[in-house]
Coordinates of C-alpha atoms in Angstrom, one line a residue:
X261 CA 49.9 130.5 147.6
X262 CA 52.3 130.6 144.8
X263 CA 55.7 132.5 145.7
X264 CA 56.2 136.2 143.9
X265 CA 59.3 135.9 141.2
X266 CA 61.4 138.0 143.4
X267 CA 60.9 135.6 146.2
X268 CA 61.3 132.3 144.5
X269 CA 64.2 133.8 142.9
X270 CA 65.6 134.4 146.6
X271 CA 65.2 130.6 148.0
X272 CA 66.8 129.7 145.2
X273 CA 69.9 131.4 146.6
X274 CA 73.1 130.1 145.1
X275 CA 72.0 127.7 142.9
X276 CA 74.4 128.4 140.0
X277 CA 77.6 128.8 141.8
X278 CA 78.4 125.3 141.1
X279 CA 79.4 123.2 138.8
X280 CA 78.1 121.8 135.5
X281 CA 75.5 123.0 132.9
X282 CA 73.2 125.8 134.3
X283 CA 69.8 124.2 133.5
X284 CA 71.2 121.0 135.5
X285 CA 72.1 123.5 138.5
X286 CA 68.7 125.4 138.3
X287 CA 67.0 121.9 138.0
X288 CA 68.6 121.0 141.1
X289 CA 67.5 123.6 143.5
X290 CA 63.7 123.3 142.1
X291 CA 64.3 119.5 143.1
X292 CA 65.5 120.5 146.2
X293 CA 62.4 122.9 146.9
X294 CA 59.8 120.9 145.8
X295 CA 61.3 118.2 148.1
X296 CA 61.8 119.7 151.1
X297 CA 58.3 121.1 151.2
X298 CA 59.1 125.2 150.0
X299 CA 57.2 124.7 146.8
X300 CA 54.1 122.4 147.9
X301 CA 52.1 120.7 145.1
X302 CA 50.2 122.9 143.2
X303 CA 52.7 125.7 143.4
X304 CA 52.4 127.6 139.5
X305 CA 56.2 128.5 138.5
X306 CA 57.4 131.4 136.8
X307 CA 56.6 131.6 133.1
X308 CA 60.0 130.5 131.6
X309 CA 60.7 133.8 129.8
X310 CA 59.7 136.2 132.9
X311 CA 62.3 133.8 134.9
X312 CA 65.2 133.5 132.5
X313 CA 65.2 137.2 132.5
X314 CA 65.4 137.1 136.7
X315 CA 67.8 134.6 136.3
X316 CA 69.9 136.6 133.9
X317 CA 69.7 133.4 131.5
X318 CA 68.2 132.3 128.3
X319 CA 65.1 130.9 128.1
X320 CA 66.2 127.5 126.7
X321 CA 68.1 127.3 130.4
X322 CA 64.3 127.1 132.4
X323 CA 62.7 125.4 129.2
X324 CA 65.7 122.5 130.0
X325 CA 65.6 122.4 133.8
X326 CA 61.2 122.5 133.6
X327 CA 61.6 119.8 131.4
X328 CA 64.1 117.9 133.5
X329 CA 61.6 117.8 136.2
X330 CA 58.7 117.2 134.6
X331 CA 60.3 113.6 133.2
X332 CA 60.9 113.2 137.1
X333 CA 57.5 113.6 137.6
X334 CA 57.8 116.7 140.0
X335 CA 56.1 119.5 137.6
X336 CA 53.5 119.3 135.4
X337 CA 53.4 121.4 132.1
X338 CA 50.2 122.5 130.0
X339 CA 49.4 125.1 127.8
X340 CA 46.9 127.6 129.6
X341 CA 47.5 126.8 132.9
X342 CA 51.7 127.4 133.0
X343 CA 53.7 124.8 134.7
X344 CA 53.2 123.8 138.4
X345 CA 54.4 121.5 141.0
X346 CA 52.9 118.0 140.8
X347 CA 50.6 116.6 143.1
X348 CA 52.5 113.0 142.8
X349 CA 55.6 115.6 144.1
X350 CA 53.7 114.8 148.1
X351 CA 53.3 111.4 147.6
X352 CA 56.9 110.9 146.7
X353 CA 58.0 113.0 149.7
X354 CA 55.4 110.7 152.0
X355 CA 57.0 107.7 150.7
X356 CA 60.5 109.2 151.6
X357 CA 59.4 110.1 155.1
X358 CA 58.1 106.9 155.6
X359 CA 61.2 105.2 155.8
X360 CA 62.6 107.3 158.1
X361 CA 59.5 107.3 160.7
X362 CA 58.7 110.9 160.2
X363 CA 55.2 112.2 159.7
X364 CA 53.7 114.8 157.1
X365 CA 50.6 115.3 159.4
X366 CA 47.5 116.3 158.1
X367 CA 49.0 119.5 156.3
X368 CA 51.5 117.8 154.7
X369 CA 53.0 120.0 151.6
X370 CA 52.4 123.4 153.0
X371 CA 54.8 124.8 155.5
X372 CA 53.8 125.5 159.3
X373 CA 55.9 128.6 159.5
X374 CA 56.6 131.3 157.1
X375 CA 60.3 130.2 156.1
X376 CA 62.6 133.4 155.3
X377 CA 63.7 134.1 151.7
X378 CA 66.0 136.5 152.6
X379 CA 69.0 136.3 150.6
X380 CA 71.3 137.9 153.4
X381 CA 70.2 134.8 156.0
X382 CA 69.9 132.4 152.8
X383 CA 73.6 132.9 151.7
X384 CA 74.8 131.9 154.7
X385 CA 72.9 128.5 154.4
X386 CA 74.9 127.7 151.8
X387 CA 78.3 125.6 151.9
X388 CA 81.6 127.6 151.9
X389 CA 82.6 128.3 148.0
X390 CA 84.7 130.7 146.6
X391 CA 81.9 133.2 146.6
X392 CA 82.5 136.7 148.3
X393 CA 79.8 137.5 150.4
X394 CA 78.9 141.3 150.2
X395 CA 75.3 140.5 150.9
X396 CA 75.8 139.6 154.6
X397 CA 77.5 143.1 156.4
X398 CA 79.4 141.9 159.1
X399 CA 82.8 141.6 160.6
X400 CA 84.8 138.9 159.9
X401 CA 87.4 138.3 162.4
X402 CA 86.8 139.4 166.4
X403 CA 88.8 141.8 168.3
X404 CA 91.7 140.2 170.2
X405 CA 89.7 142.0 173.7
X406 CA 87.4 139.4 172.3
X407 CA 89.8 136.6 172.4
X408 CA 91.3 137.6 175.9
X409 CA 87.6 138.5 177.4
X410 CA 87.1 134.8 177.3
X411 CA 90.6 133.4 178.4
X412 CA 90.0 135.7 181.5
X413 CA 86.3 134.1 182.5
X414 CA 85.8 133.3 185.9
X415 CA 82.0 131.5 185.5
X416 CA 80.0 131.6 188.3
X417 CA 79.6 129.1 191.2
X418 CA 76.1 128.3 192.6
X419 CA 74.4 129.3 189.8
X420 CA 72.0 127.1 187.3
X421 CA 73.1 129.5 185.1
X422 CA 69.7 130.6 183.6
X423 CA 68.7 134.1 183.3
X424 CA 66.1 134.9 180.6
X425 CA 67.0 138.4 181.2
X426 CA 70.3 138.7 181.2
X427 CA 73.0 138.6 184.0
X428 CA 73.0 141.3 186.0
X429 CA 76.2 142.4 185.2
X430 CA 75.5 142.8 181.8
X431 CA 72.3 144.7 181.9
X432 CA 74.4 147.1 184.4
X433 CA 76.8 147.8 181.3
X434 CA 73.9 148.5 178.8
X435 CA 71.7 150.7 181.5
X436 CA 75.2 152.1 182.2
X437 CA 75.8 153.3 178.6
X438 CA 72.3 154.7 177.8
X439 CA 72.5 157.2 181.0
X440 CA 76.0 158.2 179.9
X441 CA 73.9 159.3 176.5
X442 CA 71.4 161.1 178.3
X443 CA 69.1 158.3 179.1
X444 CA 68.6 157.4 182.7
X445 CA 68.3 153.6 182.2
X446 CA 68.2 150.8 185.1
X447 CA 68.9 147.1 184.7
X448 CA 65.5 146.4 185.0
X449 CA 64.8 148.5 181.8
X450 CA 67.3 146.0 179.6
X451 CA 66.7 142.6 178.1
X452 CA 69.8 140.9 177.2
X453 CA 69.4 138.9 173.7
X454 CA 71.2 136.5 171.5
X455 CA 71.6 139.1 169.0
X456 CA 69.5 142.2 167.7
X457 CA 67.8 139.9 165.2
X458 CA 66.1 137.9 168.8
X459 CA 65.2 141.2 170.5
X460 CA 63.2 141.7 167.0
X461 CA 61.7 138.8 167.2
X462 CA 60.4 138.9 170.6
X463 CA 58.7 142.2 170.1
X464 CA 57.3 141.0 166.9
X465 CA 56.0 137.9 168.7
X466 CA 54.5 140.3 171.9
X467 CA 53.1 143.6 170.0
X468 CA 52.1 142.1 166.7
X469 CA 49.0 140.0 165.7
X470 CA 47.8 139.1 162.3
X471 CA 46.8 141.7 160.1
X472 CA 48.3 144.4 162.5
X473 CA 50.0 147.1 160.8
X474 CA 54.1 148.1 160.9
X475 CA 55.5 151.2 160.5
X476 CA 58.6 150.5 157.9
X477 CA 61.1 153.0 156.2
X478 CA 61.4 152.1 152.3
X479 CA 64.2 150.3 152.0
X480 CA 64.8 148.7 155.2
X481 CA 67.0 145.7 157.1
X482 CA 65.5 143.0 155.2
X483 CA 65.3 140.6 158.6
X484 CA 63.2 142.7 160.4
X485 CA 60.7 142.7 157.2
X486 CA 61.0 138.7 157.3
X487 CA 59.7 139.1 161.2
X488 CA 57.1 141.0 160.3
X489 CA 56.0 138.9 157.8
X490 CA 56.0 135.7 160.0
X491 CA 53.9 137.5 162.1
X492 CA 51.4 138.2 159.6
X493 CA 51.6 141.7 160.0
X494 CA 50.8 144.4 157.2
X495 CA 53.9 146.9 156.4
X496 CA 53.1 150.4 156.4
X497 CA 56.4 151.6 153.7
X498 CA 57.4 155.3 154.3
X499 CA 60.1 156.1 151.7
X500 CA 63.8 157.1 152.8
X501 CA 65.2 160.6 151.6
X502 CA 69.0 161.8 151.5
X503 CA 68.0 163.0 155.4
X504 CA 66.6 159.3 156.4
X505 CA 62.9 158.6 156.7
X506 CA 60.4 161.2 155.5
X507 CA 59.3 162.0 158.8
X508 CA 55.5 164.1 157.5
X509 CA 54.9 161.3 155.7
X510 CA 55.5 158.5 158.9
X511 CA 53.2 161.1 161.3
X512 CA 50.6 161.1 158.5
X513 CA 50.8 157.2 158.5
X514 CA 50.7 156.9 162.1
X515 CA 47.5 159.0 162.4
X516 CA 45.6 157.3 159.3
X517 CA 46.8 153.8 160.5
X518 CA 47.2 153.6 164.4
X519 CA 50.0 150.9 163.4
X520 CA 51.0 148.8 166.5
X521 CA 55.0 148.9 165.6
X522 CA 57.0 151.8 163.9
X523 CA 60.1 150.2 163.3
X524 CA 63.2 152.5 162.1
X525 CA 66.9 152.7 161.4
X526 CA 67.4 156.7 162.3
X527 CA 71.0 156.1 162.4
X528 CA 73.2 154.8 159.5
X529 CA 69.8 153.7 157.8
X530 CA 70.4 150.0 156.7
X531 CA 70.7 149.9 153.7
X532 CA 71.1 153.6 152.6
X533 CA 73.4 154.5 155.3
X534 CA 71.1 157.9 156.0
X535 CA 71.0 159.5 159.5
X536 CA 67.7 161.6 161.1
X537 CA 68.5 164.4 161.8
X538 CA 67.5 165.4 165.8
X539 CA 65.0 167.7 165.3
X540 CA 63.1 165.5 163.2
X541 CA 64.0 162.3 165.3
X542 CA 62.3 164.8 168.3
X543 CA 59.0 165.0 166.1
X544 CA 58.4 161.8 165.4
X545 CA 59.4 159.8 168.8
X546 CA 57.0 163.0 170.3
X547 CA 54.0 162.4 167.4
X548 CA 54.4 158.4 167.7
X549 CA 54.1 158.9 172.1
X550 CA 51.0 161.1 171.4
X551 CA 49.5 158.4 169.3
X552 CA 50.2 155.7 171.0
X553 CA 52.6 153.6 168.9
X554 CA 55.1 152.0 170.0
X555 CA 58.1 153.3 168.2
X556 CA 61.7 151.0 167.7
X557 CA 64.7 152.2 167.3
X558 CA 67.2 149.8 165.8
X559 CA 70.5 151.4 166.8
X560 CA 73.1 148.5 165.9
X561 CA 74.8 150.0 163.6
X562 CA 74.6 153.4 165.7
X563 CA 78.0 153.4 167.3
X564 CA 79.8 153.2 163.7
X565 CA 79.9 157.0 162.9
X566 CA 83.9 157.0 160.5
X567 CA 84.0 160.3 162.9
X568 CA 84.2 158.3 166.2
X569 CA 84.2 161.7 168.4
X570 CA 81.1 162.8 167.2
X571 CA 78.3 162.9 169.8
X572 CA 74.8 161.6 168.8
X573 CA 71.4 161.4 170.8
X574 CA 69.7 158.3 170.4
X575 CA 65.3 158.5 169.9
X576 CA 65.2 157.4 173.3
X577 CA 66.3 160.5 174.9
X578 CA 62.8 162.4 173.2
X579 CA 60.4 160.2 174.8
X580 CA 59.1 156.9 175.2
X581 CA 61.2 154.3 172.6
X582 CA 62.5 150.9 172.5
X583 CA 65.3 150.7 171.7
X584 CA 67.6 147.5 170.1
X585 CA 71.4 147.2 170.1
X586 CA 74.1 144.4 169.5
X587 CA 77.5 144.2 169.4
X588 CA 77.3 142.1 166.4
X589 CA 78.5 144.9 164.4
X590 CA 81.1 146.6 166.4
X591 CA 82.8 143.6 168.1
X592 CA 82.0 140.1 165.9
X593 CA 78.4 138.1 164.9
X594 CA 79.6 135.4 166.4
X595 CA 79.0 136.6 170.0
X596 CA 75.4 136.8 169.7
X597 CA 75.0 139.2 171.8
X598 CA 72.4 141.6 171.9
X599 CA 69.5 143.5 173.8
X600 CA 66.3 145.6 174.2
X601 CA 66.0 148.7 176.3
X602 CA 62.3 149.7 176.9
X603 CA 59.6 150.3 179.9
X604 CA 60.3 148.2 182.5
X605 CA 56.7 146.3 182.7
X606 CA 57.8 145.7 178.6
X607 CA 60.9 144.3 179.6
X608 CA 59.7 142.0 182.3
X609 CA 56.7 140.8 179.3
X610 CA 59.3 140.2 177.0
X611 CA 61.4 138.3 179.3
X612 CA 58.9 135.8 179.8
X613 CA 58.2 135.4 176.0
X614 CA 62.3 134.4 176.1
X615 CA 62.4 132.4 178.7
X616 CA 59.7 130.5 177.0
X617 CA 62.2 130.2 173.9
X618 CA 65.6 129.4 175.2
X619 CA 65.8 129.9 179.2
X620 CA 67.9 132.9 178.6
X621 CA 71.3 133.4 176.4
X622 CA 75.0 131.9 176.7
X623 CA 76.6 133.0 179.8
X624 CA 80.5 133.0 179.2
X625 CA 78.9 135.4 176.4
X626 CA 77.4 137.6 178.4
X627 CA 80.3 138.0 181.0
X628 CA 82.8 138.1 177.8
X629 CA 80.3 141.1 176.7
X630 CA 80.7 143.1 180.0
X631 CA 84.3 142.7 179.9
X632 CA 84.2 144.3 176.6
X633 CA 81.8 146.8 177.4
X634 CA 83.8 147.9 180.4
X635 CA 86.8 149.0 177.7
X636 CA 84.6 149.7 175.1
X637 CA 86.2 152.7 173.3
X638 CA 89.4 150.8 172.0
X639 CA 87.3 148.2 170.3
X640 CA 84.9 150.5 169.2
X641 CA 87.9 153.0 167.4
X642 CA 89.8 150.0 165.9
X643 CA 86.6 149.4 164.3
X644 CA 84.9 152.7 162.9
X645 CA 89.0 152.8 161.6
X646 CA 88.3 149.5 159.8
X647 CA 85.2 150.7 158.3
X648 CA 85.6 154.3 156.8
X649 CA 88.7 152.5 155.2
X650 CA 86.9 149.9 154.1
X651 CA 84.3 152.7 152.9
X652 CA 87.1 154.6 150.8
X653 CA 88.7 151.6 149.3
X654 CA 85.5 150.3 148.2
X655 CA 84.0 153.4 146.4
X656 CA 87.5 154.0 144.8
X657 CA 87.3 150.9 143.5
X658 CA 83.8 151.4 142.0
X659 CA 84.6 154.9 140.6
X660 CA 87.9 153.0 138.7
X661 CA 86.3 149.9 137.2
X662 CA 82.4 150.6 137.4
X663 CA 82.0 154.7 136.9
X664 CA 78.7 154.6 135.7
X665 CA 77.6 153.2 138.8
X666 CA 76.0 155.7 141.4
X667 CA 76.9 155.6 145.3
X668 CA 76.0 158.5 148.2
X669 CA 78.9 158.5 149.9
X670 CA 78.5 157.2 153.8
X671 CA 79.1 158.6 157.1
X672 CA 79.2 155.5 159.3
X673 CA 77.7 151.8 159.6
X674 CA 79.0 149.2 157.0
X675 CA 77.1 149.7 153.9
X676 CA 76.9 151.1 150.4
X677 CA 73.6 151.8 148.8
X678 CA 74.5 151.6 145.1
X679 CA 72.0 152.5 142.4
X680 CA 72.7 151.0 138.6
X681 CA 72.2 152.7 135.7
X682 CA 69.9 150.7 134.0
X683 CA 68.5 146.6 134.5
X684 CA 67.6 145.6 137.9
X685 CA 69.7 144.6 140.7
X686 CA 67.6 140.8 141.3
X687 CA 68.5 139.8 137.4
X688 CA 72.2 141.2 137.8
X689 CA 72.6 139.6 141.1
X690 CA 72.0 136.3 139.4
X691 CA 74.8 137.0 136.9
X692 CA 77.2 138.1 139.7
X693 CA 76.8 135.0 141.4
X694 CA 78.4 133.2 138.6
X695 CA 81.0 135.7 138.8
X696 CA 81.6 134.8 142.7
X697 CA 80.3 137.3 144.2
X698 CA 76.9 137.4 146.5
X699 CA 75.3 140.6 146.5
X700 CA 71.6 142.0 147.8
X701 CA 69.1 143.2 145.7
X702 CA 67.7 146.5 146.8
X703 CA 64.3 144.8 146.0
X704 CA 64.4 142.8 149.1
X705 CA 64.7 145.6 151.1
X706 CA 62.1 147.5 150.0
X707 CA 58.3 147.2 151.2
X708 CA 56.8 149.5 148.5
X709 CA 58.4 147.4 145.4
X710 CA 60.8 150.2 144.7
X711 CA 64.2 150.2 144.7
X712 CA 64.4 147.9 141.6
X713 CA 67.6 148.9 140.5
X714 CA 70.0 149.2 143.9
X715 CA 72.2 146.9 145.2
X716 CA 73.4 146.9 149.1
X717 CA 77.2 146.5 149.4
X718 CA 79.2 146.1 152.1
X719 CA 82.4 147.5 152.6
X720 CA 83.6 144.9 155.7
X721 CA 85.9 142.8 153.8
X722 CA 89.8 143.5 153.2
X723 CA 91.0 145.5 150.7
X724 CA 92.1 142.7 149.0
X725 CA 89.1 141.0 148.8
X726 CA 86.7 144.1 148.0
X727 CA 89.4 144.6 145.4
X728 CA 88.8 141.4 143.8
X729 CA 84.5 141.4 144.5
X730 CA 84.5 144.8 142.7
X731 CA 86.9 143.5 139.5
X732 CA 84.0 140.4 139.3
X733 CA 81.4 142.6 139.7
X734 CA 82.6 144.7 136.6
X735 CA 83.2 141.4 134.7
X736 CA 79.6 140.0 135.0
X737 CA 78.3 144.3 134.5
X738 CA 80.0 143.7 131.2
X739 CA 77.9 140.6 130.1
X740 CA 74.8 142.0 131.7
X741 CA 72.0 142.7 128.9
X742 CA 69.2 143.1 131.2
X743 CA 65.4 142.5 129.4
X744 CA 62.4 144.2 129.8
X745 CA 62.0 145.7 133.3
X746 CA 58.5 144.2 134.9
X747 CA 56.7 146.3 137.8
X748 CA 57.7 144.5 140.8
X749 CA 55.3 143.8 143.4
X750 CA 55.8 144.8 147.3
X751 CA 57.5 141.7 148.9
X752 CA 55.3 141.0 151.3
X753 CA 52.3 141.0 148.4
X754 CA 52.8 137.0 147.9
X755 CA 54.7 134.9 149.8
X756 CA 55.0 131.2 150.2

């Protein structure tokens, strides 16, 4: 199947950040896709004017980089049919394979595995330019309790140093945190994960089968849409208010569907940065028990509430909920550490699914993450201090050089939902690019095609640098002549 215009757009990633003439760049990338395999023959391109307006180019810049690759002999261009990917594109990649010993196999041009095109994972393919990423939210330096967590290891002795679910010590400190909330937990109840994008992936991989249906908020994380979507699954998009997901509307859904996965971010909603409020977190974890669905709660951004003192009740003290944390966001990405709190006979399931994958995540992690976990409320103030700073600085900066931009202001977690006021955040997310700075189109986020004209922003970075992302970001906004506004179909609608 040919790839949506939003999608291709995406796995194009940042293909004009470089140098040279921009139909050379954009020609480049295409080259690259058709190569590797993303855009198999037979694959039927954008028309060049619907592109050059996603591109936030003129048309002559796809009519160039088409032709380009149709002297190469890797498109194919006719009048009536639109241009498409040539079939003599597999034969050149067969010959290129064949000196290297690798095989195509008998499905050789179409990909095994849905591939994401996600710009939040794809920009962090990309080499290190002088691009500032406020697509990707998350810290960028670790805590020094980080730094002296590991210098103090003492790693085990006698031990093969396996466990797919988690050191013992570790699921301790998570059961140990959930009871403090209200939530008897025991280590038998926790999955330790390399990260909250693995716990994800594992319950996709164990509760989902094609064609199943997914409870989803409209917007949403974008990663967890991409799981769903490898799984073949079918989102079910409930839209987000000012008070988080419309919770009449996700019971109504539940009861007409029976989905097998309702999948929410009740606290700090990523990307609108909404909370649910109790009593309606109480209806539907009570409504999605008496259905039978299982209900997720994706709670890693939960902890950053910019008033730190403030207590909160996670889902899973209404009922029956699985919960997923990390400390990705509070502590650094880089420790990949994460984990899943659910039914014990769940966990034990899901713990064979992992051990199937990796044997079971990096140990010096995991002890460096109880260490943390045992002086946790430092870390975690130093942090929420960073962000609601980082919050404020950003949005002043907006209000002084972008004031006809729109912006709810946040209560916690690490982004801003932004809305324009007119054009569509995929086309001006092209043109920011050029102007250094990588940004996510609310589009991706969004299940039901809506949110056409938001971008997510982070508000991670120093003030220096979201200084100098929000004075680009005005730049490009004043060379941004946006064309006519298509519909845009749901994501998941075509994929590659």
């Amino acid at each position: 199947m040919s790839p949506s215009l939003d999608v291709l757009v995406a796995r194009l990633g940042r293909w004009s950040a470089g140098r040279g003439p921009l139909y050379l760049l954009l020609a480049a990338r295409l080259r690259r896709l058709i190569d590797e395999g993303a855009l198999p023959p037979g694959t039927l391109l954008p028309p060049d004017r619907r592109f050059a307006t996603a591109l936030a180019v003129g048309r002559t810049t796809v009519v160039a980089a088409y032709d380009t690759l149709r002297q190469e002999g890797r498109l194919v261009r006719r009048q009536g049919s639109g241009t498409r990917v040539s079939p003599a594109a597999l034969m050149a990649r067969r010959l290129r394979s064949a000196g290297t010993g690798a095989s195509m196999g008998a499905g050789a041009g179409v990909p095994r595995v849905r591939e994401t095109s996600n710009p939040l994972f794809l920009h962090l393919l990309e080499a290190p330019d002088d691009v500032i990423l406020l697509s990707c939210a998350a810290p960028d330096r670790a805590p020094d309790e980080l730094t002296e967590a590991y210098r103090s290891l003492e790693l085990p002795v006698g031990d093969l140093g396996y466990h797919p679910a988690g050191l013992g010590v570790l699921r301790e400190a998570v059961a140990a945190r959930y009871a403090a909330r209200g939530v008897p937990t025991g280590p038998e109840q926790v999955l330790v994960t390399t990260g909250a994008q693995q716990g994800l992936a594992l319950l996709a991989r164990l509760l989902l089968a094609p064609g199943d249906g997914v409870l989803v908020e409209a917007p949403t994380y974008p990663g967890a849409l991409d799981l769903f979507r490898e799984a073949a699954a079918v989102p079910l998009p409930v839209a987000v208010g000012p008070d988080g997901v419309d919770v009449a509307e996700a019971v109504r859904t539940m009861e007409r569907h029976r989905p097998a996965l309702a999948y929410l971010v009740p606290r700090f909603q990523n990307p609108t940065g909404t909370v649910l409020p109790p009593l309606a977190g109480r209806r539907l974890v009570e409504a999605a028990n008496a259905l039978g669905v299982p209900l997720v709660d994706d709670e890693a951004l939960a902890d950053l509430a910019f008033d730190a003192g403030a207590p909160w009740t996670p889902l899973s003290a209404y009922g029956e909920v699985v919960a997923v944390g990390s400390l990705s966001k509070v502590v650094w990405g880089g420790i990949r550490i994460g984990w899943v709190r659910g039914p014990a006979p769940l966990i034990a399931r899901l713990a064979r699914l992992k051990a199937l994958h990796d044997l079971g995540s990096d140990v010096p992690a995991q002890l460096a993450a109880a260490r943390i976990l045992d002086g946790f409320g430092p870390v975690l103030a130093a942090r929420t201090r960073t962000v609601r700073a980082g919050h404020a600085h950003l949005r002043a900066e907006l209000a002084r050089l972008l004031p006809s931009w729109s912006s709810v202001p946040a209560t916690g977690g690490q982004t801003l939902w932004v809305r324009l006021p007119h054009g569509d955040g995929v086309s001006f997310a092209q043109l920011a690019l050029r102007h250094g700075v990588a940004v996510l189109p609310g589009a991706t986020a969004d299940a039901l095609g809506g949110s056409v004209r938001h971008l997510r922003l982070h508000f991670l970075a120093s003030p220096e640098v979201l200084t100098e992302a929000v004075r680009r970001l005005a730049a490009a906004w004043a060379e941004y002549a946006p064309g006519p506004e298509p519909a845009r179909a749901a994501l998941h609608a075509i994929t590659l």
